[in-house]
Structures are given as structure tokens and as C-alpha cells.
Short mmCIF file of C-alpha atoms in Angstrom, two decimals:
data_model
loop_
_atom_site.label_atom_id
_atom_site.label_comp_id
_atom_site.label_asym_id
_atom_site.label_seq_id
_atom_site.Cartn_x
_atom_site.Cartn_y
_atom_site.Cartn_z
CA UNK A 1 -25.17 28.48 -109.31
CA UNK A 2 -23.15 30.51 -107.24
CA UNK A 3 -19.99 32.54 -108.25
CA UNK A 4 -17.81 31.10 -105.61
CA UNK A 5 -19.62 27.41 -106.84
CA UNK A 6 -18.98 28.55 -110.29
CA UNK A 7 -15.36 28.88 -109.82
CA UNK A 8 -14.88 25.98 -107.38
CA UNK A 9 -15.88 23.49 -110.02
CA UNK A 10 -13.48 25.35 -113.17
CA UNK A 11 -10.48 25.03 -111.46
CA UNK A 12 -11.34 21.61 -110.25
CA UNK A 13 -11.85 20.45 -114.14
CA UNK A 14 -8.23 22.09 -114.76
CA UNK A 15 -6.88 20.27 -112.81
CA UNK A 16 -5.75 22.69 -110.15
CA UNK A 17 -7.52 21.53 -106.89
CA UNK A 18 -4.50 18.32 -106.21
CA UNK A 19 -6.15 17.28 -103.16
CA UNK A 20 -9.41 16.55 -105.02
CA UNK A 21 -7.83 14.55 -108.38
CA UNK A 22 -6.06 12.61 -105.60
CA UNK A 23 -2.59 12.64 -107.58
CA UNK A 24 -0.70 14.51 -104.69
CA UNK A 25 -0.26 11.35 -102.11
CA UNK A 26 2.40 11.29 -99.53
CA UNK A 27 5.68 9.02 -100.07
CA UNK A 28 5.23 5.81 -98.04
CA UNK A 29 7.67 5.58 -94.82
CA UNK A 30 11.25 4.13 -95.77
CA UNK A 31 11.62 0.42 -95.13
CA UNK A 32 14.55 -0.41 -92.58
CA UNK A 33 16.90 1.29 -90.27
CA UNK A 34 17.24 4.87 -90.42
CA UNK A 35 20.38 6.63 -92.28
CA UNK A 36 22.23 8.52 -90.14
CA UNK A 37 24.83 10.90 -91.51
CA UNK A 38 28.17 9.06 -90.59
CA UNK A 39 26.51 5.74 -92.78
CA UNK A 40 25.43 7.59 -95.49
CA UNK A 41 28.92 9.23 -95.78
CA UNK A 42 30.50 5.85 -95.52
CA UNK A 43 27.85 3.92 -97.99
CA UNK A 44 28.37 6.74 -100.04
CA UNK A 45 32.47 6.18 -100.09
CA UNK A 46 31.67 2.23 -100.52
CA UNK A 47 29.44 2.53 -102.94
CA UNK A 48 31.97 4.32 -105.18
CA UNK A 49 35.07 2.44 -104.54
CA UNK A 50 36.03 -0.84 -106.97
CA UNK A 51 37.68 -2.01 -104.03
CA UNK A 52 34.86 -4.31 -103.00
CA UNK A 53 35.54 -6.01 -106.25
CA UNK A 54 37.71 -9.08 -105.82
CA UNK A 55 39.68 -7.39 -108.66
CA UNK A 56 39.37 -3.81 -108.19
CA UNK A 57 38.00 -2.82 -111.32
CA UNK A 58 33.89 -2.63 -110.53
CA UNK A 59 31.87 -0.66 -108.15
CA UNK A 60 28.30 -0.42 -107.34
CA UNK A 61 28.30 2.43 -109.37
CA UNK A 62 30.01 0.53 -112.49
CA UNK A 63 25.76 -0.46 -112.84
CA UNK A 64 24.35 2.09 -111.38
CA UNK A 65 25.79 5.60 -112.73
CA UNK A 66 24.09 8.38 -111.34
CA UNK A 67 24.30 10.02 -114.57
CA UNK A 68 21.99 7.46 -116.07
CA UNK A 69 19.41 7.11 -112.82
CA UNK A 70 21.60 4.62 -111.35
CA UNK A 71 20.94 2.44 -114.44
CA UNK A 72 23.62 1.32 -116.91
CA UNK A 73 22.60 1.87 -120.22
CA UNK A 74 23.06 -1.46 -121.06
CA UNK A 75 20.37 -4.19 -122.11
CA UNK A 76 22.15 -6.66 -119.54
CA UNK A 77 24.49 -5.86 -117.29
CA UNK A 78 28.43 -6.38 -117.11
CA UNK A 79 29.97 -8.27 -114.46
CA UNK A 80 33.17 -9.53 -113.82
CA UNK A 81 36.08 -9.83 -116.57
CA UNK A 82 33.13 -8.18 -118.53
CA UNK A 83 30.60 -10.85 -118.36
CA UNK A 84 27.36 -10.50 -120.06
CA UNK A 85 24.81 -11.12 -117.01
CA UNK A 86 21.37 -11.96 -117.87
CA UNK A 87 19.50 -8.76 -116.21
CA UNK A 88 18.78 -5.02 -116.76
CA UNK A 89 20.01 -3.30 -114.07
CA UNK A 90 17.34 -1.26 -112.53
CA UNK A 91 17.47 2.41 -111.00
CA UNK A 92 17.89 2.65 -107.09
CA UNK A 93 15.92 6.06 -107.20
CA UNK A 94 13.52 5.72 -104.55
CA UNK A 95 14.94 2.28 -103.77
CA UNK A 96 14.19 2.76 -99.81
CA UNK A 97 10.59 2.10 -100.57
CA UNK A 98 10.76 -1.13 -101.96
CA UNK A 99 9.70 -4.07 -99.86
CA UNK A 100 11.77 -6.86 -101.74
CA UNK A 101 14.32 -6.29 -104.13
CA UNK A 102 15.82 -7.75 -107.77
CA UNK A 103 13.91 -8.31 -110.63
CA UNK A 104 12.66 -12.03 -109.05
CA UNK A 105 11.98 -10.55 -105.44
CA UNK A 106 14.41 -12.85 -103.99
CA UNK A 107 15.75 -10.32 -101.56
CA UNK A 108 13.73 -8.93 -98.46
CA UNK A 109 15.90 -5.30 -97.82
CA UNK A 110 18.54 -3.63 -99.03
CA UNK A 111 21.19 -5.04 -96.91
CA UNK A 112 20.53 -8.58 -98.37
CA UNK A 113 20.45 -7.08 -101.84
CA UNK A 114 23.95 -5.46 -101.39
CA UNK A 115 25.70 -8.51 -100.39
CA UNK A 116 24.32 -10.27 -103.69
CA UNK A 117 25.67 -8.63 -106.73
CA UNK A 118 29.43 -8.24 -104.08
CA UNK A 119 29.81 -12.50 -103.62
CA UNK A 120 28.14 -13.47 -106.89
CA UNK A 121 31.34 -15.05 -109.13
CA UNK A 122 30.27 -13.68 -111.66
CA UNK A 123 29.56 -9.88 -110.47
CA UNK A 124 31.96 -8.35 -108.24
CA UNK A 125 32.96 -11.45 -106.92
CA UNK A 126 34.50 -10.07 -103.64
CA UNK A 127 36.40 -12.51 -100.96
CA UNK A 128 34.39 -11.28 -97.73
CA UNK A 129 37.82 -12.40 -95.29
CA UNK A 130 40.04 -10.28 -97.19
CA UNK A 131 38.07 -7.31 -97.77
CA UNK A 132 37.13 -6.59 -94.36
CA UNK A 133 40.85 -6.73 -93.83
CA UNK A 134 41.63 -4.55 -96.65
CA UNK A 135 39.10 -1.92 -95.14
CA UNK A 136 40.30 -2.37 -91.36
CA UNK A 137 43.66 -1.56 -92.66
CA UNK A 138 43.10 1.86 -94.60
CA UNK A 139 42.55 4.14 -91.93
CA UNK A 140 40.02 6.39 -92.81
CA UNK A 141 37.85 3.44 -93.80
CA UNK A 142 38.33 2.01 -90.23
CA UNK A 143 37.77 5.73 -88.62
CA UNK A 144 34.23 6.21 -90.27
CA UNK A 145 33.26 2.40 -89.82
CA UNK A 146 33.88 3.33 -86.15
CA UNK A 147 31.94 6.20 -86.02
CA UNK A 148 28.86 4.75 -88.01
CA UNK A 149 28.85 1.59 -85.59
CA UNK A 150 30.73 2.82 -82.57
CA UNK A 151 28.28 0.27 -80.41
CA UNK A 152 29.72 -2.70 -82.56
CA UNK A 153 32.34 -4.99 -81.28
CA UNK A 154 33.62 -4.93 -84.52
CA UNK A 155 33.08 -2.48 -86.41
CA UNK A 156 34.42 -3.07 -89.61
CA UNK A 157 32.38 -6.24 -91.25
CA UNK A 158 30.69 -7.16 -93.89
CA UNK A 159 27.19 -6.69 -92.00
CA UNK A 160 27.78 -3.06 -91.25
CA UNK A 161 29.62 -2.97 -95.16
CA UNK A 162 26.11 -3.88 -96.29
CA UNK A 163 24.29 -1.67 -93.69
CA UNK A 164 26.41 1.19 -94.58
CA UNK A 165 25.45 1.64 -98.79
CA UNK A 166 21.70 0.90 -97.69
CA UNK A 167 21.87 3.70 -95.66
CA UNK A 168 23.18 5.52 -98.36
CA UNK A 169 20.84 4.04 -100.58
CA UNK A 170 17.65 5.31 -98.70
CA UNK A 171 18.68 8.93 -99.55
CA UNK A 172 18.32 8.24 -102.86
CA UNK A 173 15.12 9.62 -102.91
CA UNK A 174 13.34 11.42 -106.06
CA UNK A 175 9.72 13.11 -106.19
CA UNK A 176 10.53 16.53 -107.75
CA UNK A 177 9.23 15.75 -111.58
CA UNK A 178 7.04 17.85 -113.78
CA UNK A 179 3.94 15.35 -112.56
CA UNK A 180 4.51 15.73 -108.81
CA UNK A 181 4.63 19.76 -109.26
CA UNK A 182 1.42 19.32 -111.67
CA UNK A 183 0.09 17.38 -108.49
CA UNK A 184 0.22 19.64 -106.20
CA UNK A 185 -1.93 21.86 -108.46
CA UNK A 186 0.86 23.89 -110.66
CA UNK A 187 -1.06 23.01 -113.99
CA UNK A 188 1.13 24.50 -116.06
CA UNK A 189 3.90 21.93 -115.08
CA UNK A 190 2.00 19.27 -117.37
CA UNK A 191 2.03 20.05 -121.30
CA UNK A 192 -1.87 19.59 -122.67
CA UNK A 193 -0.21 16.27 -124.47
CA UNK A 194 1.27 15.15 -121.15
CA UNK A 195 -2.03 15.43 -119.47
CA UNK A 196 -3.73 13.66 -121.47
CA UNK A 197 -1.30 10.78 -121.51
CA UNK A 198 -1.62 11.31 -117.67
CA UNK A 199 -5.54 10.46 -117.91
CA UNK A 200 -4.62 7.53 -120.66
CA UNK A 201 -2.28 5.71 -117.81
CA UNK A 202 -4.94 6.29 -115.26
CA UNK A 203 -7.91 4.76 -117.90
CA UNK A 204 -9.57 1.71 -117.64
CA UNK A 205 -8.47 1.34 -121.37
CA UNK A 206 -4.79 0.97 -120.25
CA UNK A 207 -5.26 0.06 -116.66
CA UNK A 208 -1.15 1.15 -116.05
CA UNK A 209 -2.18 2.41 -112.35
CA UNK A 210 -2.92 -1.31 -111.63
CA UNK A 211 0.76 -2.29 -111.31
CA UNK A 212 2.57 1.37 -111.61
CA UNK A 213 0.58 2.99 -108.49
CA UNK A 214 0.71 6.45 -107.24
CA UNK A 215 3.08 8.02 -105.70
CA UNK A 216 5.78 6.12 -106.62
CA UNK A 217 4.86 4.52 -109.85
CA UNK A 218 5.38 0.72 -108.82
CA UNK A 219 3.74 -2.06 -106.45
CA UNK A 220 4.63 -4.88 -104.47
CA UNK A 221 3.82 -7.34 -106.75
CA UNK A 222 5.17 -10.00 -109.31
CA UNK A 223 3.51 -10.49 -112.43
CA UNK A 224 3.80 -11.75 -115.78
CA UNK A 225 3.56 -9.72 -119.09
CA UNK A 226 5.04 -12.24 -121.60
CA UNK A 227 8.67 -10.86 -122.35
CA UNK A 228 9.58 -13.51 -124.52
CA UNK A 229 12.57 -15.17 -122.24
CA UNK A 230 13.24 -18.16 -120.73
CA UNK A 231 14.06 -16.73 -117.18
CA UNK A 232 12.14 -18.26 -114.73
CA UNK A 233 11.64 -15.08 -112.31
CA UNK A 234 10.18 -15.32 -109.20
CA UNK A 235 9.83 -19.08 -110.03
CA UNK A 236 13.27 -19.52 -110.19
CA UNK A 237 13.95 -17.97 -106.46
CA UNK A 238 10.29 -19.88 -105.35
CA UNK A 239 10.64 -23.02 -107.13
CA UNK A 240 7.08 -22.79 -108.10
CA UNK A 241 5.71 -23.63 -111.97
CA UNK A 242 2.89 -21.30 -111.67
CA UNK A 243 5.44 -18.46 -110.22
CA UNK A 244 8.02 -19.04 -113.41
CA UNK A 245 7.76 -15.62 -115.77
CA UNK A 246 6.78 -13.47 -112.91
CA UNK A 247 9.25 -10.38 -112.26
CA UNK A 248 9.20 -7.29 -109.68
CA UNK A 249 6.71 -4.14 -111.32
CA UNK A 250 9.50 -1.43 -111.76
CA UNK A 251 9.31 2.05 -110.75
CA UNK A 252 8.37 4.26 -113.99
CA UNK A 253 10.07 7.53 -112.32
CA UNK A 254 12.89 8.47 -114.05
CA UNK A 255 11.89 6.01 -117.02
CA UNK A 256 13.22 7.71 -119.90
CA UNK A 257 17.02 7.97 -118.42
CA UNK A 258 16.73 4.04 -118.09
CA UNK A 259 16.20 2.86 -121.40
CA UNK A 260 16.59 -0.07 -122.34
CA UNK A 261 13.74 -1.50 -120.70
CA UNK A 262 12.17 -4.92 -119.03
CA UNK A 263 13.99 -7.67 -117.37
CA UNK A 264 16.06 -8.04 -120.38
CA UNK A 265 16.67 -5.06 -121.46
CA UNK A 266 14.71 -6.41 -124.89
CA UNK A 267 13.14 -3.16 -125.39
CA UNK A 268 14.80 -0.05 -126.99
CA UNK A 269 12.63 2.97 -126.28
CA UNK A 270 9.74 4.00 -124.58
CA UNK A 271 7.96 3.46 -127.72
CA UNK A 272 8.64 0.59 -127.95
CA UNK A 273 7.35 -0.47 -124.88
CA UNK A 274 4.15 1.12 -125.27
CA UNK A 275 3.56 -0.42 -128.70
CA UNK A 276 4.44 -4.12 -126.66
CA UNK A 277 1.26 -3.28 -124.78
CA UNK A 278 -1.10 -2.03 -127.30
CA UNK A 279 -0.24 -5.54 -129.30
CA UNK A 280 -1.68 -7.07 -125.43
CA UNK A 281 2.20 -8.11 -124.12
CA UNK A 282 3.23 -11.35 -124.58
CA UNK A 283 0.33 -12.46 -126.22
CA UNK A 284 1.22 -11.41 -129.33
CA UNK A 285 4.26 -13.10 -129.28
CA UNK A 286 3.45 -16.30 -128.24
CA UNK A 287 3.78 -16.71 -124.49
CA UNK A 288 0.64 -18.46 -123.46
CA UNK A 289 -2.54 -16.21 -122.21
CA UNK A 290 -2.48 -18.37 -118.57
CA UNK A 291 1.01 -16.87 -118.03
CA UNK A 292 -0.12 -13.01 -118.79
CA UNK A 293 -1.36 -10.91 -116.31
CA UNK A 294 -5.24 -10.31 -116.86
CA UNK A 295 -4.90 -6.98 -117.43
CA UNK A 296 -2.06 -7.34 -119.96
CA UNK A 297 -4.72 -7.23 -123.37
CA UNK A 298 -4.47 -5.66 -126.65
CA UNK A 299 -5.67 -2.07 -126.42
CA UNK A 300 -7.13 0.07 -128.49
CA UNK A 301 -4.97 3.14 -128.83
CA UNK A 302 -4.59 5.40 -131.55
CA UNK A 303 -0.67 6.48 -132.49
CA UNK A 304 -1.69 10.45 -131.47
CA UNK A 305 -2.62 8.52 -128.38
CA UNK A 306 0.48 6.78 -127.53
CA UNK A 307 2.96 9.26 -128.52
CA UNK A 308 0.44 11.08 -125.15
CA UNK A 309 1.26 8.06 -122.95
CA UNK A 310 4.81 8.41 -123.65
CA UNK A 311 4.97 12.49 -123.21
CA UNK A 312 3.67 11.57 -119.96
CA UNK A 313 6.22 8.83 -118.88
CA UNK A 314 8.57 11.43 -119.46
CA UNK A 315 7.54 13.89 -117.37
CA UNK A 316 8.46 11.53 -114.62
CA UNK A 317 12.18 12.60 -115.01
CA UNK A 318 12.78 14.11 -111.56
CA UNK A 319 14.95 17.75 -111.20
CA UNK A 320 16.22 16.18 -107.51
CA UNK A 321 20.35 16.15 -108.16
CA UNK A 322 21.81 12.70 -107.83
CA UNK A 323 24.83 12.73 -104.72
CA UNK A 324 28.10 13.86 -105.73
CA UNK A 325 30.63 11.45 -107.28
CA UNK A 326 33.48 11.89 -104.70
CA UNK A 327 36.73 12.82 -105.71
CA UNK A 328 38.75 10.23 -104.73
CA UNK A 329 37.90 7.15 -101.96
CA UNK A 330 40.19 6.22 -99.36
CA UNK A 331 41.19 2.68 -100.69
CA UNK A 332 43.04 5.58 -103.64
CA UNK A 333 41.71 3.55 -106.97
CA UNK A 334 39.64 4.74 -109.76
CA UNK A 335 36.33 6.06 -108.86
CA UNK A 336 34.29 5.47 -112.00
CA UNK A 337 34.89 4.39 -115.12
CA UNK A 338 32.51 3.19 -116.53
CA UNK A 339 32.88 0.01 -118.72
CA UNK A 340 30.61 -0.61 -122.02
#
């Protein structure tokens, strides 16, 4: 064997040639209409500002801190007059890539899933007539809807409200972690344990890359792994039997800043979760096999093993800043304070 042949084929078994291991893939293309700078400045401001609360006292980012991935913290989220809702909020890193949205798919972009958690009684529970006034009458807010939509007739509407945080929320872009550098061949980026939980998700044993795909860790797709709950999912939205228990794969990037984890929030720690799929999901406790997805199975995994997996899953945390919390917004009330 040749020298040069020689060395082709160590660096390819450490890992260093990307292009060959296939783990450096390019972002898909964002879904929807392109931010442009004077809607992502005005999402940005909306997205802050509990004035889009009927009561003024929640924002978007009330449930999705930046701090915490744009997660909560929380198993369910709060809502208004600090209602328990039923769901974990999930991050919006990366969110621009999704092709429906919520945990049962019900929504088909971003601008449909803003308006959502803003009318719902129970969330932010915002009177569409009289916030659109409220915003047409502070001038700055009317000055930048203006400029965002200057080809509108009216500018200032709930439409372009909507259109203005998804554009903001299609920056929110992460793909900076210790992985993605070990991708594009800086081995060194990946601890040995973390590799080896890399090859562990990417086993047949596991079969994670199924549902959590490469690059960015998720899938279109609905399925079922047996949470105990009696939310009906995607079959509540569809209205079909053999759809009730399916819910959206979530992104793992930035998992381990959005504990706690599935629909419900049921699940403490990233341990945890791993040690619901080495018992095979739902199986174990009792949902029927018909309703768990095939490749949801008790696995064979020793505990070295999984405390691998879990190294790994961390090294998803992305080094890409979140936006800045502004200062103040133009409506003048709280920015964020956060409510537990």
C-alpha cells in the first residue's frame, strides 16, 4: 500500500475526512418569505413586548426565553392568569426549517403558528381589533410597520403582525455546536465518549437517525413513542383514531438547555429520556405496541453506553448567541419577566 493510500485511509478512520462520514450536510433552504431587515427589527420588537397580550403581562418570549433556547423551563407551559397549559413549549432554534409547526402539526408556517398561542383564551388571549389600534397609535410601531410593508394598504394588521416575528423567527438559526465543528473534520471538537455516543445514535441498535436526521436533528414526521398521556396529537387536529398519540419529532439541537422533555414535559433529564428508550418507549408502560413506532423497541445498551449517548446529545448545544433582549419596546411595558 502506498504512503499517500496509507494515510488517506488513517485519517478517514479518525474521523477527519467530513465529506466522506457524510456528517457535514448543508442546512435545508428556509421555508417562507424571506426576512428582510426592517421585519426582523420589528418581529424582533413584537416578539418582546407583552403588549400583544390582552392583559399586558405575557410575551412570546414569556415561553420562549432566549436564555433557555427559547424554551421555558417548565414541564407545561403558563398561559394566561397563569394557567397550566397542557404542552412543553419547544425551542424556535432553527424554527425556519420546519415544514408544520406545534407539537400536533396543526400549523403549516410560522405565520399561522404566531397567530395561535396570541387568540387562544387561554394563552395570550389578545383582542385582534384593539391591538392593531394600540400599535397604529404608538408611533414608532406604526413607522417600522410602514417601512417593513410600505406596499401594504394597511400596514399595520394582524397579517403583517404575524409576518413580522416569523421573519424574525427565521434568523433564529443555530449550527455552530461541538458536532457540526467535529463535522467538518475538527476531531478534536468531539470528546472520545461523545464520539462514540455519536456512532451509538447513528447504530442500527438505536436507530435515533430514523426520526432525528442530519443536519438538523429532526424530520417531518409524526409518530408515536408511547408517552403515557391522553392527548390525542395529531389525531386531535386530524380527527383520525389511527393518528391519536402521534406528535411532531423535535429538534435534538440545543437539547440539554430544554429540559424537561416530550410533549409533556414528563421527563426530567436527558437521562431520563434515554433510559425511556432502552425500556422500548411506551411499551413498557403500557401503551399498546400498535400505537408505538416500529422502531421504538427495548434496546440493549449498557449504562457506560448511555451515559455516551447522552455526552453526545450534549454536544449539540450550539456557541451561535441568541438576539439581544432589547432594552425597552415602544409600547414602554416590561420586557421580560419571566413568570414560574
Amino acid at each position: 500500500m502506498s504512503p499517500r493510500r496509507l494515510a488517506l485511509l488513517v485519517l478517514f478512520a479518525a474521523g477527519l475526512l467530513a465529506a466522506a462520514t457524510g456528517l457535514d450536510r448543508p442546512f435545508p433552504t428556509l421555508i417562507g418569505e424571506e426576512p428582510t431587515p426592517e421585519r426582523v427589527a420589528l418581529g424582533r420588537l413584537l416578539f418582546f413586548d407583552p403588549l400583544l397580550s390582552r392583559d399586558g403581562s405575557l410575551s412570546c418570549a414569556h415561553c420562549h426565553q432566549p436564555a433557555r433556547a427559547f424554551t421555558d423551563g417548565l414541564p407545561t407551559a403558563l398561559g394566561a392568569d397563569g394557567a397550566r397549559l397542557s404542552r412543553n413549549t419547544p425551542t424556535l432554534w432553527n424554527v425556519g426549517f420546519k415544514q408544520r409547526l406545534f407539537w400536533d402539526r396543526r400549523a403549516e408556517s410560522l405565520e399561522a403558528q404566531v397567530l395561535v398561542p396570541l387568540l387562544a383564551p387561554d394563552e395570550m388571549n389578545a383582542d385582534p381589533a384593539w391591538l392593531v389600534s394600540a400599535l397604529a397609535s404608538i408611533p414608532e410601531y406604526r413607522e417600522r410597520f410602514e417601512a417593513a410593508f410600505s406596499d401594504a394598504a394597511a400596514p399595520v394588521s394582524l397579517a403583517n403582525l404575524a409576518r413580522a416575528i416569523a421573519a424574525f423567527e427565521r434568523t433564529l438559526v443555530a449550527r455552530n455546536s461541538r458536532y457540526d465543528r467535529f463535522a467538518r473534520g475538527e476531531r478534536a471538537a468531539l470528546s472520545t465518549s461523545e464520539r462514540r455516543g455519536l456512532t451509538l445514535f447513528r447504530s442500527l441498535n438505536t436507530r435515533c437517525f430514523e426520526c432525528h436526521r442530519l443536519p438538523t436533528f429532526e424530520s417531518p414526521l409524526a409518530v408515536a413513542i408511547g408517552v403515557p398521556s391522553d392527548d390525542a396529537g395529531v389525531g386531535g387536529v386530524s380527527g383520525f383514531e389511527a393518528q391519536r398519540g402521534l406528535f411532531a419529532v423535535p429538534t435534538l439541537r440545543n437539547v440539554a438547555l430544554t429540559a424537561p422533555y416530550m410533549h409533556d414535559g414528563s421527563l426530567a433529564t436527558l437521562e431520563d429520556v434515554v433510559h425511556f428508550y432502552r425500556e422500548g418507549g411506551g411499551i413498557a408502560h403500557g401503551s399498546a405496541a400498535a400505537r408505538v413506532h416500529e422502531f421504538v423497541r427495548p434496546i440493549s445498551m449498557r449504562d457506560d453506553e448511555a451515559s455516551d449517548l447522552v455526552a453526545f446529545l450534549r454536544a449539540l448545544s450550539d456557541d451561535t448567541p441568541p438576539p439581544a433582549i432589547p432594552g425597552v419596546v415602544p409600547s414602554g411595558l416590561p420586557v421580560l419577566a419571566t413568570r414560574r
